[in-house]
Structure formats: structure tokens, C-alpha cells
Short mmCIF file of N, CA and C in Angstrom, two decimals:
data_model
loop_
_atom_site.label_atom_id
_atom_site.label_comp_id
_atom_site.label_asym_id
_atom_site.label_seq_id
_atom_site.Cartn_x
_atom_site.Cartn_y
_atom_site.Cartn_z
N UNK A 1 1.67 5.64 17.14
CA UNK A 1 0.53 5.58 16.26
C UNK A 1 0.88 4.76 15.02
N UNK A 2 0.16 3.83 14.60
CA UNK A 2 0.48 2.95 13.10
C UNK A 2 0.06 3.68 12.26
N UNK A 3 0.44 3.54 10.82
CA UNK A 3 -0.47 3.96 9.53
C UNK A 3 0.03 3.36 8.76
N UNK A 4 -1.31 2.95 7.72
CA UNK A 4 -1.38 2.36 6.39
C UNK A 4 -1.12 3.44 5.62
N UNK A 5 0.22 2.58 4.91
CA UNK A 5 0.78 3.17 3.29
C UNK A 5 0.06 2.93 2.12
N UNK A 6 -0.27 3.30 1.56
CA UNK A 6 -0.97 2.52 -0.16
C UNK A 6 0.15 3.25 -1.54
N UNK A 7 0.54 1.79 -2.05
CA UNK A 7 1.23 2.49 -2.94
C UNK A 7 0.79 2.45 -4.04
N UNK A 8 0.40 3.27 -4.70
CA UNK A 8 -0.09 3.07 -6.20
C UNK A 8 0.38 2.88 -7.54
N UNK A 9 0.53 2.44 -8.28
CA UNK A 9 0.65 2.47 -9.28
C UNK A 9 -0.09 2.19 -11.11
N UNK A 10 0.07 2.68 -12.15
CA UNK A 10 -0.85 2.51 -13.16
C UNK A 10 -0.29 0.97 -14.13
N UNK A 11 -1.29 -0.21 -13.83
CA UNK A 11 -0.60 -1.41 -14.47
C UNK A 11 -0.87 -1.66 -16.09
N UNK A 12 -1.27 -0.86 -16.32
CA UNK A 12 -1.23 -0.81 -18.05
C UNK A 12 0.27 -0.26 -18.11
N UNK A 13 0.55 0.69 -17.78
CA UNK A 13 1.80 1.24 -17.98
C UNK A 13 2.84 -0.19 -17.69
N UNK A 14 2.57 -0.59 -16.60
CA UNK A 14 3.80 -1.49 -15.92
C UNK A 14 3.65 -2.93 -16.84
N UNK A 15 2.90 -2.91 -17.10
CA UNK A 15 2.43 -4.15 -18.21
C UNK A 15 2.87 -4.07 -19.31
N UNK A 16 3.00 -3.05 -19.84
CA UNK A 16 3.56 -2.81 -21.30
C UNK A 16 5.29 -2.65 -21.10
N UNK A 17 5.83 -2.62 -19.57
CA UNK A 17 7.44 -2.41 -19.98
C UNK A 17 7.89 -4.34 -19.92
N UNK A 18 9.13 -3.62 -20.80
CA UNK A 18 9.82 -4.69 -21.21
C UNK A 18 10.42 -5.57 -19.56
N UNK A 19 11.12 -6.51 -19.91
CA UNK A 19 11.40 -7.65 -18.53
C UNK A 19 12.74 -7.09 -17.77
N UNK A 20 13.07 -6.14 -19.07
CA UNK A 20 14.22 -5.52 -18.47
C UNK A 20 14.27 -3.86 -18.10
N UNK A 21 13.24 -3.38 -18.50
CA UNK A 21 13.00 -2.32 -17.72
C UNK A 21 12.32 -2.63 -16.31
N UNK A 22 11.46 -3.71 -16.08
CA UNK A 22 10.89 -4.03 -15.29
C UNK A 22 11.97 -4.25 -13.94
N UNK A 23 13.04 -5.35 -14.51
CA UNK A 23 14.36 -5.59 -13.65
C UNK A 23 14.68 -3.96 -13.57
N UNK A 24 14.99 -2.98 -14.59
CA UNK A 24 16.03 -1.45 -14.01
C UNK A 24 15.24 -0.78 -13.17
N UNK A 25 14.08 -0.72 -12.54
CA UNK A 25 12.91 -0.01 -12.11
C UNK A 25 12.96 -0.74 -10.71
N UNK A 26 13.24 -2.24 -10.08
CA UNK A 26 13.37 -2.73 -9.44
C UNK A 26 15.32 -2.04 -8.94
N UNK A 27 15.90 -2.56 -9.75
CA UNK A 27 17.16 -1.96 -9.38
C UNK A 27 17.18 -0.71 -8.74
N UNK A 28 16.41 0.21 -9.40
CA UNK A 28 16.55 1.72 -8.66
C UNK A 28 15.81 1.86 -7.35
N UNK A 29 15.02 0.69 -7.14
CA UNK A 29 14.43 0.75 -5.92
C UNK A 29 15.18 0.58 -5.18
N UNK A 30 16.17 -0.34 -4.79
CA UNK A 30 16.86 -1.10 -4.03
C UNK A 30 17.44 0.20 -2.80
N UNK A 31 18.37 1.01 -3.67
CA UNK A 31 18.87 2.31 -2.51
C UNK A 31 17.53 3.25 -1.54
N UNK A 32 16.95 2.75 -1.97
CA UNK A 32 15.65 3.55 -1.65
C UNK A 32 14.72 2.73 -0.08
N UNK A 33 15.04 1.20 -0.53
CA UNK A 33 14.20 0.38 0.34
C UNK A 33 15.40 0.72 1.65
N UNK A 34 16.82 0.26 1.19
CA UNK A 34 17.93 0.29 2.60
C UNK A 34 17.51 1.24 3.15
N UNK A 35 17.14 2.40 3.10
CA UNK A 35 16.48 3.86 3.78
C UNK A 35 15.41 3.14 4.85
N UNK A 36 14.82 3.02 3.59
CA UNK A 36 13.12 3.14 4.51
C UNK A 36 13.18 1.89 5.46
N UNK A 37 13.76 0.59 5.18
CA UNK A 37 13.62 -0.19 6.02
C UNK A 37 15.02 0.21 7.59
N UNK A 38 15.92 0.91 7.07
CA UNK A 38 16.89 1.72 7.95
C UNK A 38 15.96 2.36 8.99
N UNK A 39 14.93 2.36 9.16
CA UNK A 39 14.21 3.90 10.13
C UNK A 39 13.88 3.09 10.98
N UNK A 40 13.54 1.61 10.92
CA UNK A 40 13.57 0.45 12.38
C UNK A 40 11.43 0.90 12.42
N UNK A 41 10.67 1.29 11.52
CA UNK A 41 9.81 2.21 11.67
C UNK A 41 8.32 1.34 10.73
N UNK A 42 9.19 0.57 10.26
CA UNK A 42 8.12 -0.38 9.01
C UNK A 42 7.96 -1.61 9.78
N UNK A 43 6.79 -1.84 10.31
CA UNK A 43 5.68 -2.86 10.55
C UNK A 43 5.98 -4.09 9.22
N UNK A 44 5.15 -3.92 8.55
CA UNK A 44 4.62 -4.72 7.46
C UNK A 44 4.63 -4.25 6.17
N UNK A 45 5.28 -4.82 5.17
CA UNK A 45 4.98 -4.47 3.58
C UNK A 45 4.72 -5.53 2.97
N UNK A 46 3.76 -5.50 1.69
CA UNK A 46 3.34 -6.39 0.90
C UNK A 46 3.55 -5.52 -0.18
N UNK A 47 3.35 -6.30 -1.25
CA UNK A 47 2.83 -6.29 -2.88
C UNK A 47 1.52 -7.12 -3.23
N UNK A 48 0.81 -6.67 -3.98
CA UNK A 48 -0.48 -7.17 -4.43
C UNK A 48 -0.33 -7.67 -5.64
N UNK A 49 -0.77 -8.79 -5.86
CA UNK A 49 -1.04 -9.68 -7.30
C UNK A 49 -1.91 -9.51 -7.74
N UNK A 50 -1.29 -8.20 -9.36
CA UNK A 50 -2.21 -8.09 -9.97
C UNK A 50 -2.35 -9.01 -11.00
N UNK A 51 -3.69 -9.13 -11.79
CA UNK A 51 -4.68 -8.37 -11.82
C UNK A 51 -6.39 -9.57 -10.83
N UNK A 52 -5.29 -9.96 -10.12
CA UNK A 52 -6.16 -11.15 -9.23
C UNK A 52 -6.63 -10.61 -8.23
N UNK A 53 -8.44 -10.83 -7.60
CA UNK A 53 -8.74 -10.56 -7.05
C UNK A 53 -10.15 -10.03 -7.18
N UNK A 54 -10.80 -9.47 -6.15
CA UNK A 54 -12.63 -9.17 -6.86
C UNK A 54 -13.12 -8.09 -5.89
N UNK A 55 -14.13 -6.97 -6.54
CA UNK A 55 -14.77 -5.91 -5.60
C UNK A 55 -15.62 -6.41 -5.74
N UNK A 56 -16.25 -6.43 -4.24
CA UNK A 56 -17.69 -6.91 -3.70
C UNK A 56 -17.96 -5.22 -3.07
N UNK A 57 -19.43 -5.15 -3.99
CA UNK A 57 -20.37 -3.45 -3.63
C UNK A 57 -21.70 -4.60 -3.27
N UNK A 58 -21.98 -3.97 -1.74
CA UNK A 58 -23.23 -4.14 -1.28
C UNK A 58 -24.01 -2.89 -2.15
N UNK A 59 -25.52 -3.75 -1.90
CA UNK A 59 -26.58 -2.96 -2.63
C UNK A 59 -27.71 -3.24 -2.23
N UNK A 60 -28.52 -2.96 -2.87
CA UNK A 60 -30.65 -2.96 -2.00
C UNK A 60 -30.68 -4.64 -2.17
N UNK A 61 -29.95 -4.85 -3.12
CA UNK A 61 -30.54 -6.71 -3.81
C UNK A 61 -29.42 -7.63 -3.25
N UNK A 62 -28.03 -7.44 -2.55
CA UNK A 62 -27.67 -7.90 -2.15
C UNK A 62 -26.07 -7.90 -2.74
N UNK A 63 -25.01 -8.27 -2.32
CA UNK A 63 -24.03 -7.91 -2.81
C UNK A 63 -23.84 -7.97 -4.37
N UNK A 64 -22.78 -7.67 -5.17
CA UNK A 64 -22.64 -7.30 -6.42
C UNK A 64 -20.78 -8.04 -6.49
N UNK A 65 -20.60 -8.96 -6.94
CA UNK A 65 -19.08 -9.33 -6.93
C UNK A 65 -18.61 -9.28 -8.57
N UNK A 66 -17.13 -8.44 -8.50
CA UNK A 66 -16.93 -8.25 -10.07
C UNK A 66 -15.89 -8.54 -9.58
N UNK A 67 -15.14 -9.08 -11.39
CA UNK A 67 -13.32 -9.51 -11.40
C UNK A 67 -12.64 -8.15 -11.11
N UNK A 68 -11.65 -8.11 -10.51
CA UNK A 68 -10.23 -7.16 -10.47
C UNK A 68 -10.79 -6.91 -9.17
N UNK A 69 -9.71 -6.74 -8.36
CA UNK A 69 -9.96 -6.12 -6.79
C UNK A 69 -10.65 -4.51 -7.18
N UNK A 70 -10.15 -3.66 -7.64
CA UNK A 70 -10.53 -2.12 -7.60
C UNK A 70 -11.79 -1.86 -8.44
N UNK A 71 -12.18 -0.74 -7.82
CA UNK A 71 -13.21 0.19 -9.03
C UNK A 71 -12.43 1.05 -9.85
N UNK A 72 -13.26 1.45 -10.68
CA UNK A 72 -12.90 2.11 -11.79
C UNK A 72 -11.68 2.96 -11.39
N UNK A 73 -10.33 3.48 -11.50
CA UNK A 73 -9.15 3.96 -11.37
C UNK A 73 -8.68 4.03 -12.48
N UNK A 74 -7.64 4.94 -12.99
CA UNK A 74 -6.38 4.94 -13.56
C UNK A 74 -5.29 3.64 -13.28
N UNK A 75 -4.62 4.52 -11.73
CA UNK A 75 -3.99 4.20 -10.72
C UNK A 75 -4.62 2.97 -9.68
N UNK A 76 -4.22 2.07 -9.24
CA UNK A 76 -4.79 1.09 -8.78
C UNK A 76 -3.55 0.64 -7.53
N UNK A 77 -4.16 0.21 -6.55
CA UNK A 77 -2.98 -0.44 -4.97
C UNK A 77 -2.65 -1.20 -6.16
N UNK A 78 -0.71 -1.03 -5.09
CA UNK A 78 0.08 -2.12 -5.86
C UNK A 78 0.60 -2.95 -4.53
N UNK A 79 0.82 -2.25 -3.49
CA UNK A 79 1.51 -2.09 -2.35
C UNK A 79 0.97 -1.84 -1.26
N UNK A 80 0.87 -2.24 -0.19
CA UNK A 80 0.58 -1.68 1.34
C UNK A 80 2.06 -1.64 2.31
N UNK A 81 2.26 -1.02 3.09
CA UNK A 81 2.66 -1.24 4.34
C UNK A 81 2.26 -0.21 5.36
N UNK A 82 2.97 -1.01 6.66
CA UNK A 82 2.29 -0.19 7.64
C UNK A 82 3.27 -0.36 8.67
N UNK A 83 3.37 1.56 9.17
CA UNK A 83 4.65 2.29 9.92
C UNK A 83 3.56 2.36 11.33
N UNK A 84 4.86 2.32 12.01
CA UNK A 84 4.92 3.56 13.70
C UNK A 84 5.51 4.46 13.65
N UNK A 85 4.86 5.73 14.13
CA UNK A 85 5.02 7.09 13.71
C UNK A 85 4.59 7.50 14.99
N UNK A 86 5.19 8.82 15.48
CA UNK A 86 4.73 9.99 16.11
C UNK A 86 3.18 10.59 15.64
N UNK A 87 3.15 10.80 14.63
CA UNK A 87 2.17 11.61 14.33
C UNK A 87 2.16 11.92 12.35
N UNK A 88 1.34 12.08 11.77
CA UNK A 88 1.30 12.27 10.53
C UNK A 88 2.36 12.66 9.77
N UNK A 89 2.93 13.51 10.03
CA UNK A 89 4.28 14.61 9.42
C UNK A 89 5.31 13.51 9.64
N UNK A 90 5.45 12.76 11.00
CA UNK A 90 6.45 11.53 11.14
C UNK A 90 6.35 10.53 10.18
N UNK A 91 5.05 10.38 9.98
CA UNK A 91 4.92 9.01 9.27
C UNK A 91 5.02 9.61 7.04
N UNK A 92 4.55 10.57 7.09
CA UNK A 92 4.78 11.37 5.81
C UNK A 92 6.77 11.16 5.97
N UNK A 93 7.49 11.79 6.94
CA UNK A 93 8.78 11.84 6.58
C UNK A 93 9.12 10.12 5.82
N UNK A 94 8.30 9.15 6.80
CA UNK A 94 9.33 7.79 6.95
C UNK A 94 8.59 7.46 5.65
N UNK A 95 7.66 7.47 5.00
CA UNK A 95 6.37 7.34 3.82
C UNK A 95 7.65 7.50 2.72
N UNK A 96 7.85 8.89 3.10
CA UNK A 96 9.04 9.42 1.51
C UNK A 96 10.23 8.81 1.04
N UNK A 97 9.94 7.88 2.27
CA UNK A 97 11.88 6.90 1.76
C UNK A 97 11.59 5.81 1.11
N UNK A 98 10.15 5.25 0.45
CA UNK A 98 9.67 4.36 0.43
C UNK A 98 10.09 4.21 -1.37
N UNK A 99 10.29 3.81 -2.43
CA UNK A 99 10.60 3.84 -3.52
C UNK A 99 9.50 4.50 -4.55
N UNK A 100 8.14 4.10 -4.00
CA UNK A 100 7.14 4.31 -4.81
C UNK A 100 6.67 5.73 -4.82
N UNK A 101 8.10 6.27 -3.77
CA UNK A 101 8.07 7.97 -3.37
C UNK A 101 8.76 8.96 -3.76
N UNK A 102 9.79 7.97 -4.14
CA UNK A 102 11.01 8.70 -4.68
C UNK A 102 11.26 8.63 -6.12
N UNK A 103 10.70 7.37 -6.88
CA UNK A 103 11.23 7.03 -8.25
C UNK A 103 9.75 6.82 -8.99
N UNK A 104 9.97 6.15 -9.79
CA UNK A 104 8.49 5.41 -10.59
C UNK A 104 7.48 6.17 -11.40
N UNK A 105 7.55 7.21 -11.53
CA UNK A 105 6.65 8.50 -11.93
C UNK A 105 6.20 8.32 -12.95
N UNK A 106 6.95 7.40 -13.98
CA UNK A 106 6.38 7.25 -15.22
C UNK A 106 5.75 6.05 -15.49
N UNK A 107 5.53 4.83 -14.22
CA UNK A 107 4.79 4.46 -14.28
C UNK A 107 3.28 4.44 -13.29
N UNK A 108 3.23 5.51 -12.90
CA UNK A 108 2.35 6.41 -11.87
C UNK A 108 2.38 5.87 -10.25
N UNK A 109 3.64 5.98 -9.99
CA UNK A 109 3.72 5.14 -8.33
C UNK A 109 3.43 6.40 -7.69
N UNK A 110 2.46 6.53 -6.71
CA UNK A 110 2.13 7.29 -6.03
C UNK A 110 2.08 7.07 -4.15
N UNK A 111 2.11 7.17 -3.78
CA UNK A 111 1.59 7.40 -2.27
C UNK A 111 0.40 7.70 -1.65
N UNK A 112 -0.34 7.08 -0.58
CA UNK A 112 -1.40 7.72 0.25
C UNK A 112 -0.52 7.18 1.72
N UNK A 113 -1.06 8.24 2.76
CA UNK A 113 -0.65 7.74 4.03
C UNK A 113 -2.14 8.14 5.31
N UNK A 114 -1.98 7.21 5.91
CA UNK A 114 -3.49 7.11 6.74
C UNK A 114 -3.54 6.61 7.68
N UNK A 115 -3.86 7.66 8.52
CA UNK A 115 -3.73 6.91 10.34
C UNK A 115 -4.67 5.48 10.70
N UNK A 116 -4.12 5.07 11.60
CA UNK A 116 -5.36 3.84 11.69
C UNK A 116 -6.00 4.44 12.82
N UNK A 117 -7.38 4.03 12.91
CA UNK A 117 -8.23 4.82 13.70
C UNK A 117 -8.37 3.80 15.04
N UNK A 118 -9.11 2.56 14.24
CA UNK A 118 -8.81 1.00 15.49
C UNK A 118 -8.16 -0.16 15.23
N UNK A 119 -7.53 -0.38 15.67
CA UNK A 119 -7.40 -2.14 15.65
C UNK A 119 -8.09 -3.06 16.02
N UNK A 120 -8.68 -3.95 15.00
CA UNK A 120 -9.70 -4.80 15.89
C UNK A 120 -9.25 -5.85 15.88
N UNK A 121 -8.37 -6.37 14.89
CA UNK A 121 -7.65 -7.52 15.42
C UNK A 121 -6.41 -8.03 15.46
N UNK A 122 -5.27 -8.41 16.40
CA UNK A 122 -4.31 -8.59 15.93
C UNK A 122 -3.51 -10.28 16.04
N UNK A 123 -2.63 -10.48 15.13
CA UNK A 123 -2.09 -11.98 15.40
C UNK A 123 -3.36 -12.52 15.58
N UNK A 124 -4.62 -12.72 15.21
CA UNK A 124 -5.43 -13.72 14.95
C UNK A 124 -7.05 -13.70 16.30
N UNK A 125 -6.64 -12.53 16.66
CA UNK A 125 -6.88 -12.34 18.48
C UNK A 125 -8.03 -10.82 17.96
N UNK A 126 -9.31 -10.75 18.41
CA UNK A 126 -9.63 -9.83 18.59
C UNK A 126 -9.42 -8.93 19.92
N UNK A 127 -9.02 -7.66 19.63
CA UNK A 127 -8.41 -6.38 20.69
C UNK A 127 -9.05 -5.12 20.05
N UNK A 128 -10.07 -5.03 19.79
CA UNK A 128 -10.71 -3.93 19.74
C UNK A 128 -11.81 -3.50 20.54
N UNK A 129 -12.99 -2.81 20.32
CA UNK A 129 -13.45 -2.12 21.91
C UNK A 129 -14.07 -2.97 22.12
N UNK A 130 -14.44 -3.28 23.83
CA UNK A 130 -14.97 -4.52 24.07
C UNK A 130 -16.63 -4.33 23.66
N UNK A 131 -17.01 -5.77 23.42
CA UNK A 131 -18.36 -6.07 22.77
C UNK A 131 -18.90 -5.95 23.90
N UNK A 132 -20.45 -5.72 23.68
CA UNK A 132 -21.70 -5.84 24.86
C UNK A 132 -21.91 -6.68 24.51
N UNK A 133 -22.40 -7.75 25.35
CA UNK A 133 -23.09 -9.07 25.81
C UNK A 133 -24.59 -9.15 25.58
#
């Protein structure tokens, strides 16, 4: 079974540290990633460039496009990746080795973990349920 990671974090906080707390916060990650990428179990990870990006909300009049990817939050995606797991509790164990799980607290790195329900497309190829004609 796959699942999407979301890692969160609060970028006012991360914005206001210095270049070198920024580097010691990265450093403490490092023992943390050899783990999680150790489990042979991680698909895909990214980082997101903040504060680039735009939420589009459909509506009666037609879509609505504003600056910053998110809605209103604290905490905002910093991070995705995405595991193979047994089952939830599997993918929660392999989730916890992830840095944004173990360290970061004070600048609000958090975790979500979430089964994928379908795949509809992969490598560029749709593979999801077949269409009616």
C-alpha cells in the first residue's frame, strides 16, 4: 500500500531564524534522514518552495485564484513524500524516522500520514479505473 507524508511546518518561525540556525536544524536532520531512507520504504520526497505558488477555490462564479499555495493555516506543507507500507501502523512506524518527526518542534514540523485510495496516473501513463466509452 503507498501513502502520502505531509510535512508541516510554521514559515514565519523558519523565516525569522538566522542562516546558521537554519544550517544547525538541517545538521540535526541528517542522522534522522540515514534512518528513514535506511527502511528501502521511501518512494519519493520533495520540499516545497515557499512562499511560491497559488490556491485556486472553485465557486458559483467560477474559480477564485489567490497568491501562496495554502489557505488560511498557522502551519503550512513544507514537504511531501511517499512510502510502501503494510498497512497504516507500518507506514506511521517508517513516517517517525522522518526528521520533521523527530526534531523541529520549535519551528512547528509536524506530520500527517494518508493512505492513497487510487492511482490515476503513473510515469506520465494513465492506470486508474478504466473509463467508459
Amino acid at each position: 500500500m503507498k501513502f502520502l507524508c505531509l510535512g508541516y511546518y510554521a514559515p514565519e518561525v523558519y523565516e525569522a531564524m538566522s542562516d546558521a540556525e537554519r544550517k544547525a536544524l538541517g545538521e540535526r536532520c541528517r542522522p534522522h534522514d540515514e534512518k528513514f531512507f535506511g527502511t528501502a520504504k521511501v518512494l519519493d520526497v520533495a520540499s516545497l518552495k515557499h512562499p511560491f505558488g497559488a490556491h485556486i477555490r472553485p465557486g458559483p462564479n467560477g474559480q477564485t485564484v489567490t497568491d501562496g499555495p495554502f489557505a488560511e493555516a498557522k502551519e503550512v506543507v513544507g514537504s511531501y513524500f511517499m512510502i510502501e507500507a503494510d498497512d497504516l501502523d507500518h507506514a506511521v512506524e517508517i513516517a517517525r524516522l522522518h526528521p520533521a518527526a523527530q526534531i523541529g518542534w520549535e519551528v512547528g514540523f509536524s506530520m500527517e500520514v494518508r493512505p492513497v485510495d487510487i492511482v490515476w496516473v503513473k510515469d506520465g501513463e494513465y492506470v486508474g479505473p478504466k473509463r467508459e466509452s
